[in-house]
CSV table of C-alpha atoms in Angstrom, one decimal:
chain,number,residue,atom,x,y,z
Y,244,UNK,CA,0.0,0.0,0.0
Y,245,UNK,CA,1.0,3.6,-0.5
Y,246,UNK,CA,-0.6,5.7,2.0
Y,247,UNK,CA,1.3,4.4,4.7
Y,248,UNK,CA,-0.7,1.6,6.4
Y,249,UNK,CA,0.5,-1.9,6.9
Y,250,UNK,CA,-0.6,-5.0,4.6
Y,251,UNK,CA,-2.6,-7.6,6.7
Y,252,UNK,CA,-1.2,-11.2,6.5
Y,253,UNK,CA,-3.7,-12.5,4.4
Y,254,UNK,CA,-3.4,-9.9,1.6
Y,255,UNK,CA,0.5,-10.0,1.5
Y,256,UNK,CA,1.9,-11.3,-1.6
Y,257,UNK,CA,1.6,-15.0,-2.2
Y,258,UNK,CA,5.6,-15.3,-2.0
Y,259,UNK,CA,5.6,-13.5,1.2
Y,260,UNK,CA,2.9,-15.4,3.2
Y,261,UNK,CA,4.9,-18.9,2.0
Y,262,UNK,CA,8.0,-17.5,3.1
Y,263,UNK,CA,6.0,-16.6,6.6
Y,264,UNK,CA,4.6,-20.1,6.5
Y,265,UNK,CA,7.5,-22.2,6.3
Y,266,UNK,CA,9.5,-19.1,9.0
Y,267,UNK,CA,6.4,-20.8,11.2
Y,268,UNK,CA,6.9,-24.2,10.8
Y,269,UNK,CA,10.8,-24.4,10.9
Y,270,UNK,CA,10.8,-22.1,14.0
Y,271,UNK,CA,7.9,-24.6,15.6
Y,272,UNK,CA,9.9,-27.9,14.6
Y,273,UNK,CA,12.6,-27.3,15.7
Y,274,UNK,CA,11.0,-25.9,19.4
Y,275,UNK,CA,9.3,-29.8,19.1
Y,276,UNK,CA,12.2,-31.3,18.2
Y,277,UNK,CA,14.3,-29.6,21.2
Y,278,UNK,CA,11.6,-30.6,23.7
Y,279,UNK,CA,10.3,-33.7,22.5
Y,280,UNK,CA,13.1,-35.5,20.7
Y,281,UNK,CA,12.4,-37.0,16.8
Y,282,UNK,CA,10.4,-39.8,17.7
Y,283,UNK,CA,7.8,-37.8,19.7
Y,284,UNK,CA,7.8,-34.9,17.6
Y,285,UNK,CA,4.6,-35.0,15.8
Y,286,UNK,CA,3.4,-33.0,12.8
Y,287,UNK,CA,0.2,-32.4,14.0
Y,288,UNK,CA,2.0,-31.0,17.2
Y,289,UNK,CA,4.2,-28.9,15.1
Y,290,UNK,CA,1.8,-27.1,12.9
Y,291,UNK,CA,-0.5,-26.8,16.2
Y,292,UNK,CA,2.8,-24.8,17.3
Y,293,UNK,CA,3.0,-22.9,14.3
Y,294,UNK,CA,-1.0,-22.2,13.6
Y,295,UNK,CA,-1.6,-24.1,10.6
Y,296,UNK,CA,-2.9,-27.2,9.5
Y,297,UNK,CA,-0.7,-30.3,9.5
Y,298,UNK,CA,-0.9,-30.6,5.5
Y,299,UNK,CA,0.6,-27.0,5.3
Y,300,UNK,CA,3.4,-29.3,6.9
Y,301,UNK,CA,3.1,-32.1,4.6
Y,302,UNK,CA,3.1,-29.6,1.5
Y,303,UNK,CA,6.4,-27.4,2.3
Y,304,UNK,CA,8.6,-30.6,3.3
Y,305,UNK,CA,7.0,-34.3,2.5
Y,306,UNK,CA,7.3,-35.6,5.8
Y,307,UNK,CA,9.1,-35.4,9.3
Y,308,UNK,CA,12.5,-36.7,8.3
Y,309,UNK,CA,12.1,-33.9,5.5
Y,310,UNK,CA,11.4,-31.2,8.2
Y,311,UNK,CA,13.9,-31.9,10.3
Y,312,UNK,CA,16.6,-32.3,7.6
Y,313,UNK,CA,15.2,-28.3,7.0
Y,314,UNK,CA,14.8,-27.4,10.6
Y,315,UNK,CA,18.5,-28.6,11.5
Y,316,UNK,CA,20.3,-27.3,8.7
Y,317,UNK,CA,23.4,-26.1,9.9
Y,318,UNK,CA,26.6,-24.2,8.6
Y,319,UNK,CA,28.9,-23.6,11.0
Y,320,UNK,CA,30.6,-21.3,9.0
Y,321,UNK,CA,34.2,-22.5,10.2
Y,322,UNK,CA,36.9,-20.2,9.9
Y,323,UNK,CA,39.5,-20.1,7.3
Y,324,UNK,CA,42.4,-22.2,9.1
Y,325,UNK,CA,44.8,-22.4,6.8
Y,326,UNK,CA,45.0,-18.4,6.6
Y,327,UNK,CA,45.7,-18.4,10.8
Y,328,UNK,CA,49.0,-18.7,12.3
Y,329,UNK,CA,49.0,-23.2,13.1
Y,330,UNK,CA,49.6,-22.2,17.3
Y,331,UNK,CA,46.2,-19.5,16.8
Y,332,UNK,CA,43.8,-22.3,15.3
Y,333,UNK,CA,42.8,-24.4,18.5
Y,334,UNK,CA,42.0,-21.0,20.0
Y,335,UNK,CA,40.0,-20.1,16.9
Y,336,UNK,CA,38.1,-22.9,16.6
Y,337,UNK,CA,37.1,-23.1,20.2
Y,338,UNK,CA,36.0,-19.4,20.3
Y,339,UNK,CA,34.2,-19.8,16.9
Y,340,UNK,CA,31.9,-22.7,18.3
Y,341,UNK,CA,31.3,-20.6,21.6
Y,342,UNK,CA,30.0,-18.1,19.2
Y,343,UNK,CA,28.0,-20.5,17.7
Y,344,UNK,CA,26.5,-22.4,20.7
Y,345,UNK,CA,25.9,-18.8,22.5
Y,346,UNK,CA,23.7,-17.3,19.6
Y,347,UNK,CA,22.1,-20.3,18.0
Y,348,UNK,CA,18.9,-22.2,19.7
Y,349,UNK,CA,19.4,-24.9,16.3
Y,350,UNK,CA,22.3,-26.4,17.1
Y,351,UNK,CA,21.3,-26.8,20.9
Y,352,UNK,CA,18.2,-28.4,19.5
Y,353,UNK,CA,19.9,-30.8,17.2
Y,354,UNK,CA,22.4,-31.8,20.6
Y,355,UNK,CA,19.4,-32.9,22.4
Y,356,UNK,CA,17.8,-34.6,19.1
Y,357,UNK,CA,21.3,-35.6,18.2
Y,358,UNK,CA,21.7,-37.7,22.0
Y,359,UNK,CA,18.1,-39.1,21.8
Y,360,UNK,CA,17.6,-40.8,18.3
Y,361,UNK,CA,18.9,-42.2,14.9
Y,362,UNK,CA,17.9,-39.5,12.5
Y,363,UNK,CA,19.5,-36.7,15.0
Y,364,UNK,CA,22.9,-39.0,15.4
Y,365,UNK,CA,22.9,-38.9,11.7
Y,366,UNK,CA,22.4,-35.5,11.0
Y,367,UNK,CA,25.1,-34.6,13.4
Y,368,UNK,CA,27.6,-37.2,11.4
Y,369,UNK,CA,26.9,-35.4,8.6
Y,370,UNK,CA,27.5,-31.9,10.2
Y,371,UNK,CA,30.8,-33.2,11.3
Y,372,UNK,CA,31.7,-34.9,8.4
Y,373,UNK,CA,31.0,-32.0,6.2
Y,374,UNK,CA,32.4,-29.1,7.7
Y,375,UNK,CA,35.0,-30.3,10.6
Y,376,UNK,CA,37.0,-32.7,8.7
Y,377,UNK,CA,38.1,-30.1,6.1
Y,378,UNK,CA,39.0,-28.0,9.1
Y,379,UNK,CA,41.3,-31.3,10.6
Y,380,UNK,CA,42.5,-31.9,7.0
Y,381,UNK,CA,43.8,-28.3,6.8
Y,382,UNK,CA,46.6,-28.4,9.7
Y,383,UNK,CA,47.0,-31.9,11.0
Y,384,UNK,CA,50.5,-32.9,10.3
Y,385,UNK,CA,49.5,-36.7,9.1
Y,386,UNK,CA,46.8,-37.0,6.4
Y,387,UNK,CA,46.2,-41.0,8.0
Y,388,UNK,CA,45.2,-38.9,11.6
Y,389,UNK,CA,42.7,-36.4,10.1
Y,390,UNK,CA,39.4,-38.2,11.2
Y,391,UNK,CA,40.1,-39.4,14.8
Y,392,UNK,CA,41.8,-35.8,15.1
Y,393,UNK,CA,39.2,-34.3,13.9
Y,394,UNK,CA,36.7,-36.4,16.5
Y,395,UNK,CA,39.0,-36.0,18.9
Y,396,UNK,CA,38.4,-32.3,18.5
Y,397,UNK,CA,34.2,-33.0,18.5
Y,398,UNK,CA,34.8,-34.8,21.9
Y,399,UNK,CA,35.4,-31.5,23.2
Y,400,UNK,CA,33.1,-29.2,21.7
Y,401,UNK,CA,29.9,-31.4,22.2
Y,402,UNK,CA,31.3,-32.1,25.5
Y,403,UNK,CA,31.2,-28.3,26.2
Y,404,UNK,CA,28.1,-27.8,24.5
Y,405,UNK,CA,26.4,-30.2,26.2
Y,406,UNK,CA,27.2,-29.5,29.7
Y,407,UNK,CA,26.8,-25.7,29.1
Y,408,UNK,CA,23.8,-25.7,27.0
Y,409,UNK,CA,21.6,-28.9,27.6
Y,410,UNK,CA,22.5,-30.3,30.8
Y,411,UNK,CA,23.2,-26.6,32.1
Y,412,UNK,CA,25.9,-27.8,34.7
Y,413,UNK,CA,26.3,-24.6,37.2
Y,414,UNK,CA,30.0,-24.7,37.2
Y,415,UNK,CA,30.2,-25.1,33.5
Y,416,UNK,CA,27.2,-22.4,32.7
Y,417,UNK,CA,29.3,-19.7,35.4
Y,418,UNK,CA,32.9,-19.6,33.4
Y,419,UNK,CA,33.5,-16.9,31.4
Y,420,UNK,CA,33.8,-17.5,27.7
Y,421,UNK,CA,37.5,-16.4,27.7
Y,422,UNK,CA,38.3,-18.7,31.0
Y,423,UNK,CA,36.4,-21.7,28.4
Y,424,UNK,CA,38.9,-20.8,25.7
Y,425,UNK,CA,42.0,-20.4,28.1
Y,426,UNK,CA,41.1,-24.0,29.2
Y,427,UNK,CA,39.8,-25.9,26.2
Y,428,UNK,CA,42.0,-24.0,23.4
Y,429,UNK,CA,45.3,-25.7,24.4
Y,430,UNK,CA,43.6,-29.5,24.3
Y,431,UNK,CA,41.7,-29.1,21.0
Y,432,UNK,CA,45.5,-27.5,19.5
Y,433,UNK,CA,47.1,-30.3,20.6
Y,434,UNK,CA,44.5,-33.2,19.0
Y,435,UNK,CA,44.9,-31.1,15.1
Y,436,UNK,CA,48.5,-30.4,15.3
Y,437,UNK,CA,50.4,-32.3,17.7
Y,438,UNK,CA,52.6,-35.0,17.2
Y,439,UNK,CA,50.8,-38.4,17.6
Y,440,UNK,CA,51.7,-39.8,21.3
C-alpha cells in the first residue's frame, strides 16, 4: 500500500505469506524437536505450534524426516584455518563454536535430538563430516590422523556444549567464555596439530 498503512497477513503477496509459512513451521519444529526429541515430535504437534494445518506441513517438506533435515540445517561457517598462524587455530576454533553455541537455539536443539535418536545422530555425522573434517585436513600434520583428530576435536566441543547448553551444569554455565577458551584451546591445539603420542 502507499498511503502508509501496513498490509494484513492474508493480503500480503503470495511469495511473502509462503515465506512466513514455512519461518512458522521451521521455528515450531525445531522448538518440538528440542523438547520432545524425533520420535515424539509429531506433525500435527508442530503445525498446532506454528497455527496451521498439518498438511501445510506435509506440503512445504513431504514428511518429518524432510522437516527436520530443514529445521536442523546447519553451517557452522568454520573459519579459514589455513589463513591463521598453526599455534592460533585451537583458540580459533574453540572461540568460533562458543560463538556458535551462544547465539544459535538450532544447534542446541539438534544436541538434544542428536543424544536421543537415529535420524538426530545422523544428522550430526553429517555436520561433522561435512564441515570439521576439512577444518582437521587443513593443519594436521599426518593425512592418515585427520578423522580421529578431527573427533577428537568433537569430543570437546559437544562435550562443552552439552554440559553448558543442555544439561546446564552450574560450574560449566558460570565460566566466562574467555576462561572456556583459556582451558579448552590448548587441548583441542594439541588433537589437530600435535605430534601423535
Amino acid at each position: 500500500m502507499t498511503d502508509g498503512t501496513t498490509t494484513p497477513a492474508s493480503d500480503a503477496p503470495p511469495n511473502r505469506r509462503s515465506d512466513a509459512t514455512r519461518a512458522a513451521i521451521l521455528d515450531a519444529a525445531r522448538e518440538r524437536f528440542a523438547a520432545d526429541g524425533y520420535e515424539r515430535a509429531t506433525i500435527r504437534a508442530i503445525a498446532r505450534d506454528a497455527r496451521i494445518d498439518p498438511s501445510m506441513v506435509m506440503r512445504y517438506y513431504g514428511n518429518k524426516e524432510g522437516l527436520f533435515a530443514a529445521a536442523v540445517a546447519v553451517d557452522l561457517r568454520m573459519p579459514d584455518v589455513r589463513a591463521l598462524p598453526r599455534e592460533d587455530v585451537g583458540r580459533a576454533l574453540v572461540r568460533h563454536f562458543l560463538g556458535l553455541w551462544e547465539d544459535s537455539e538450532i544447534l542446541t536443539a539438534l544436541l538434544r535430538v542428536g543424544a536421543t535418536s537415529q535420524a538426530g545422530a545422523e544428522r550430526m555425522q553429517g555436520i561433522f563430516r561435512d564441515q570439521l573434517l576439512p577444518v582437521a585436513r587443513a593443519v594436521c600434520p599426518d593425512a592418515e590422523q585427520v578423522t580421529t583428530r578431527a573427533a577428537l576435536c568433537a569430543t570437546q566441543l559437544l562435550g562443552l556444549a552439552l554440559t553448558r547448553y543442555v544439561l546446564r551444569l552450574p560450574p560449566v554455565v558460570a565460566l566466562h567464555p574467555e576462561e572456556i577458551v583459556a582451558w579448552l584451546a590448548p587441548t583441542v591445539q594439541r588433537y589437530l596439530t600435535a605430534a601423535h603420542p
